[in-house]
mmCIF file of C-alpha atoms in Angstrom:
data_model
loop_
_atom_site.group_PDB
_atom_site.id
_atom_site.type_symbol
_atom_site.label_atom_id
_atom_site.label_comp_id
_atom_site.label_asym_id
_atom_site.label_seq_id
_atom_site.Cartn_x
_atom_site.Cartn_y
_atom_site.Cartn_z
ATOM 1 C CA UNK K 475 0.000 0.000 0.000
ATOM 2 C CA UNK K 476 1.454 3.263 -1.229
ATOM 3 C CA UNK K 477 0.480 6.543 1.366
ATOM 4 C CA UNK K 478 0.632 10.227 0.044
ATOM 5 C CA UNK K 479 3.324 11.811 -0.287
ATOM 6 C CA UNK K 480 2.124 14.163 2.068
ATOM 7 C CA UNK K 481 1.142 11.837 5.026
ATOM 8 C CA UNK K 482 4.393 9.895 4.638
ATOM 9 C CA UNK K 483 6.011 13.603 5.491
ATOM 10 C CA UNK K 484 3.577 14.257 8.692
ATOM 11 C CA UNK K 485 5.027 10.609 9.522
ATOM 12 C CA UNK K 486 8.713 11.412 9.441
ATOM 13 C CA UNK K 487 8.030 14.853 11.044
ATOM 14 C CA UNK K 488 5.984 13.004 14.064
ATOM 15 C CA UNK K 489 9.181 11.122 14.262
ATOM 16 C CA UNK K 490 11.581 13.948 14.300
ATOM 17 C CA UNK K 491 8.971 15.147 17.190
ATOM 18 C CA UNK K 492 8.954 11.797 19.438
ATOM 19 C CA UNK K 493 12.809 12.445 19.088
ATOM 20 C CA UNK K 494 12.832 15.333 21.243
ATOM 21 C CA UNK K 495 9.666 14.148 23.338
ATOM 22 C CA UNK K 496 11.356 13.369 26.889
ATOM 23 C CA UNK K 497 13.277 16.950 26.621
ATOM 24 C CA UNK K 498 10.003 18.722 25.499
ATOM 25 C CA UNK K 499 12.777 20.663 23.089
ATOM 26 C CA UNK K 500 10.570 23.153 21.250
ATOM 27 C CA UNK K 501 11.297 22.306 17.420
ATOM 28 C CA UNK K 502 11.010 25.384 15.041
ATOM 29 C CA UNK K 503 9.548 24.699 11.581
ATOM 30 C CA UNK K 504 13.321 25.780 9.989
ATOM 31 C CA UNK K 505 14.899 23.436 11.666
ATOM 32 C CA UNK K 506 12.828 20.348 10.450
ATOM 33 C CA UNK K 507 12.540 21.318 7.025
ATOM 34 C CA UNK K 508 16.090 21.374 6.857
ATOM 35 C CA UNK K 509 16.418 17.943 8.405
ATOM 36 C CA UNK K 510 13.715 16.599 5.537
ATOM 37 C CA UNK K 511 14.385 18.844 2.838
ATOM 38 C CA UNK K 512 11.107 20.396 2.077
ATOM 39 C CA UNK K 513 10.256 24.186 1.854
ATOM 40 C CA UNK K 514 9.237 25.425 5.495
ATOM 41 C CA UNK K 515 5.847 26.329 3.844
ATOM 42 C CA UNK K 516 5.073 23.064 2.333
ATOM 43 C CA UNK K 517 5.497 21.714 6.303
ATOM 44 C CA UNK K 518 3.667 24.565 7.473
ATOM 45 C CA UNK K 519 0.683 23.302 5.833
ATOM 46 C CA UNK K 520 1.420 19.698 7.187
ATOM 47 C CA UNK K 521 1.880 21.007 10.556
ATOM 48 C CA UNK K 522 -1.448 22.942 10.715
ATOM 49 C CA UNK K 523 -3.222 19.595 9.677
ATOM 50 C CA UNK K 524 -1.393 17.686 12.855
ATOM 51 C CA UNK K 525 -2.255 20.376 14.817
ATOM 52 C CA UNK K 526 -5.963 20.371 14.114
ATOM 53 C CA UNK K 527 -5.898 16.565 14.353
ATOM 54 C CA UNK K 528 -4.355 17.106 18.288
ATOM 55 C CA UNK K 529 -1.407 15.343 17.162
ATOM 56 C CA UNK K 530 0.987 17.927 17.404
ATOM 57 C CA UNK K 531 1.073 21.670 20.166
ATOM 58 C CA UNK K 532 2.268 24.600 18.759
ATOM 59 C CA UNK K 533 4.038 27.454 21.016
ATOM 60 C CA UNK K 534 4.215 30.929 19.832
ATOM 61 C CA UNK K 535 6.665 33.610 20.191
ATOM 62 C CA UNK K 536 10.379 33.906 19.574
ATOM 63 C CA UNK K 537 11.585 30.560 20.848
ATOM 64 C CA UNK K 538 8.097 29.076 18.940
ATOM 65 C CA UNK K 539 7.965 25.952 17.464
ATOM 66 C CA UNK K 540 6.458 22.491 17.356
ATOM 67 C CA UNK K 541 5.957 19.734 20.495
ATOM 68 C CA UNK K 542 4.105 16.336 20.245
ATOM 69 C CA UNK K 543 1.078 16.676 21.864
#
C-alpha cells in the first residue's frame, strides 16, 4: 500500500517530534525542514493539519515551534 506523499512527510516529522519528546525541546519549523528537505511552507501546511488533528502543540513567540502533543 502506497500513502501520500504528504502523510508519509507528517510521519517522518511526528518522528523527528517523538525524538525530542522526553526533553520537550521546542522544534522550530526551519529546523525540520532542513532535516527533511522540504520548503518550510510546504510543512507549514502539514503542521497545521497535525495540529488540528491534536497530534501535534504549537508554542508561539520567539523561541516558537512544534511539540508532540
Amino acid at each position: 500500500m502506497r500513502l501520500p506523499l504528504k502523510t508519509e512527510y507528517a510521519c517522518q516529522v511526528l518522528a523527528q517530534l517523538a525524538r525530542t519528546y522526553a526533553d520537550e525541546k521546542v522544534r522550530q519549523v526551519e529546523e525540520m525542514a532542513k532535516l527533511e528537505e522540504l520548503s518550510p511552507n510546504y510543512l507549514v501546511q502539514i503542521l497545521t493539519k497535525l495540529r488540528q488533528a491534536g497530534l501535534v502543540v504549537s508554542r508561539r513567540g520567539k523561541n516558537g515551534g512544534y511539540l508532540l502533543a
